[in-house]
Tab-separated table of C-alpha atoms in Angstrom:
chain	number	residue	atom	x	y	z
A	215	UNK	CA	-17.178	12.134	-4.178
A	216	UNK	CA	-16.017	12.084	-0.588
A	217	UNK	CA	-12.601	13.091	0.645
A	218	UNK	CA	-11.398	12.394	4.162
A	219	UNK	CA	-8.459	14.325	5.572
A	220	UNK	CA	-6.835	13.275	8.829
A	221	UNK	CA	-4.663	15.394	11.064
A	222	UNK	CA	-3.252	15.418	14.570
A	223	UNK	CA	-0.645	12.690	14.383
A	224	UNK	CA	2.892	13.121	15.548
A	225	UNK	CA	5.801	11.863	17.582
A	226	UNK	CA	5.005	11.415	21.255
A	227	UNK	CA	6.290	9.541	24.262
A	228	UNK	CA	4.751	6.669	26.138
A	229	UNK	CA	1.893	7.927	28.288
A	230	UNK	CA	1.182	10.995	26.171
A	231	UNK	CA	-2.119	11.825	24.515
A	232	UNK	CA	-3.134	12.730	20.996
A	233	UNK	CA	-6.342	13.902	19.425
A	234	UNK	CA	-6.752	12.895	15.818
A	235	UNK	CA	-9.209	14.729	13.598
A	236	UNK	CA	-10.826	13.819	10.310
A	237	UNK	CA	-12.706	16.272	8.134
A	238	UNK	CA	-15.061	14.942	5.470
A	239	UNK	CA	-16.126	16.687	2.291
A	240	UNK	CA	-19.175	14.442	2.010
A	241	UNK	CA	-22.498	16.292	1.804
A	242	UNK	CA	-24.255	13.493	3.709
A	243	UNK	CA	-21.627	12.958	6.395
A	244	UNK	CA	-24.219	12.800	9.156
A	245	UNK	CA	-25.884	9.757	7.548
A	246	UNK	CA	-22.865	7.486	7.896
A	247	UNK	CA	-21.044	5.756	10.661
A	248	UNK	CA	-17.396	6.791	10.770
A	249	UNK	CA	-14.423	4.866	11.997
A	250	UNK	CA	-10.708	4.596	12.460
A	251	UNK	CA	-8.302	1.906	11.329
A	252	UNK	CA	-4.575	1.734	11.836
A	253	UNK	CA	-1.696	-0.009	10.164
A	254	UNK	CA	1.570	-0.718	11.911
A	255	UNK	CA	4.763	-1.405	9.928
A	256	UNK	CA	4.640	-4.836	8.343
A	257	UNK	CA	1.094	-5.521	9.516
A	258	UNK	CA	-2.384	-5.371	8.061
A	259	UNK	CA	-4.870	-2.632	8.751
A	260	UNK	CA	-6.781	-3.233	11.948
A	261	UNK	CA	-9.987	-1.768	13.277
A	262	UNK	CA	-9.631	0.820	16.030
A	263	UNK	CA	-12.975	2.515	16.662
A	264	UNK	CA	-16.392	3.282	15.193
A	265	UNK	CA	-19.080	5.836	15.944
A	266	UNK	CA	-22.585	5.603	14.559
A	267	UNK	CA	-24.190	8.224	12.365
A	268	UNK	CA	-25.816	10.035	15.270
A	269	UNK	CA	-22.837	9.873	17.580
A	270	UNK	CA	-24.705	7.873	20.226
A	271	UNK	CA	-23.013	4.477	19.976
A	272	UNK	CA	-19.321	3.702	19.874
A	273	UNK	CA	-17.256	0.560	19.426
A	274	UNK	CA	-13.596	-0.039	20.159
A	275	UNK	CA	-10.916	-2.585	19.572
A	276	UNK	CA	-9.839	-4.311	22.771
A	277	UNK	CA	-6.362	-2.881	22.324
A	278	UNK	CA	-7.571	0.717	22.764
A	279	UNK	CA	-10.693	0.264	24.874
A	280	UNK	CA	-10.554	2.368	28.014
A	281	UNK	CA	-7.833	4.615	26.620
A	282	UNK	CA	-9.557	6.035	23.563
A	283	UNK	CA	-12.693	7.981	22.775
A	284	UNK	CA	-14.200	8.433	19.338
A	285	UNK	CA	-16.575	11.330	18.836
A	286	UNK	CA	-18.054	13.396	16.047
A	287	UNK	CA	-19.424	16.832	15.314
A	288	UNK	CA	-21.837	16.551	12.425
A	289	UNK	CA	-22.158	20.312	12.140
A	290	UNK	CA	-18.458	20.398	11.259
A	291	UNK	CA	-18.288	17.169	9.250
A	292	UNK	CA	-15.599	16.027	11.633
A	293	UNK	CA	-14.815	12.856	13.546
A	294	UNK	CA	-12.228	12.644	16.315
A	295	UNK	CA	-10.159	10.021	18.035
A	296	UNK	CA	-8.821	10.965	21.440
A	297	UNK	CA	-6.060	8.606	22.507
A	298	UNK	CA	-4.636	8.659	26.007
A	299	UNK	CA	-1.925	6.673	27.755
A	300	UNK	CA	-0.273	5.954	24.447
A	301	UNK	CA	1.984	2.937	24.145
A	302	UNK	CA	4.667	2.013	21.605
A	303	UNK	CA	2.262	-0.606	20.242
A	304	UNK	CA	-0.011	2.264	19.165
A	305	UNK	CA	2.592	3.308	16.609
A	306	UNK	CA	0.893	3.168	13.219
A	307	UNK	CA	-0.635	5.147	10.430
A	308	UNK	CA	-4.192	5.983	11.411
A	309	UNK	CA	-6.882	6.102	8.751
A	310	UNK	CA	-10.266	7.750	8.912
A	311	UNK	CA	-12.964	5.692	7.200
A	312	UNK	CA	-16.615	6.049	6.211
A	313	UNK	CA	-19.067	3.175	6.144
A	314	UNK	CA	-20.308	2.339	2.665
A	315	UNK	CA	-23.979	2.074	3.576
A	316	UNK	CA	-25.982	4.774	5.313
A	317	UNK	CA	-26.571	4.219	9.034
A	318	UNK	CA	-24.816	0.837	8.959
A	319	UNK	CA	-22.794	-0.163	11.999
A	320	UNK	CA	-22.550	-3.926	11.514
A	321	UNK	CA	-19.355	-5.795	10.668
A	322	UNK	CA	-17.281	-2.839	11.743
A	323	UNK	CA	-14.091	-4.909	11.967
A	324	UNK	CA	-14.229	-5.594	8.237
A	325	UNK	CA	-12.315	-3.050	6.188
A	326	UNK	CA	-14.311	-4.007	3.103
A	327	UNK	CA	-17.376	-2.331	4.595
A	328	UNK	CA	-15.813	1.112	4.250
A	329	UNK	CA	-15.653	2.702	0.818
A	330	UNK	CA	-13.874	5.944	1.678
A	331	UNK	CA	-10.467	6.138	3.294
A	332	UNK	CA	-8.284	9.060	4.190
A	333	UNK	CA	-4.593	9.167	3.375
A	334	UNK	CA	-3.680	8.598	6.986
A	335	UNK	CA	-1.874	10.424	9.750
A	336	UNK	CA	1.200	8.941	11.376
A	337	UNK	CA	1.446	8.301	15.095
A	338	UNK	CA	4.797	7.331	16.574
A	339	UNK	CA	5.043	6.511	20.254
A	340	UNK	CA	8.540	6.235	21.627
A	341	UNK	CA	9.506	4.480	24.823
């Protein structure tokens, strides 16, 4: 069984930066692409970013592209999301997710393709 634990969220101001972290208990962490989703109040969960199993390829939602960087350290079973130039529209609960199939990176916008979800870490960006 895999557990994902996010951290690093908080209350920040517009233009600030945050680095979210996610630690996985999965023994085969390095075999799976990892991603981030977020859910704003009253809205559905939306894709934010994905990094492949090796940490060589990354994918981003248009809303965060250019401001965010997803990375991973397989030796530490950890994936990160560095977010810069934060905006109020970034306010949401951010969830760390693991792809269901090993090495899979396709259909990364589809939440159904991820079988493990963290409990989330809250990010609030004030204006």
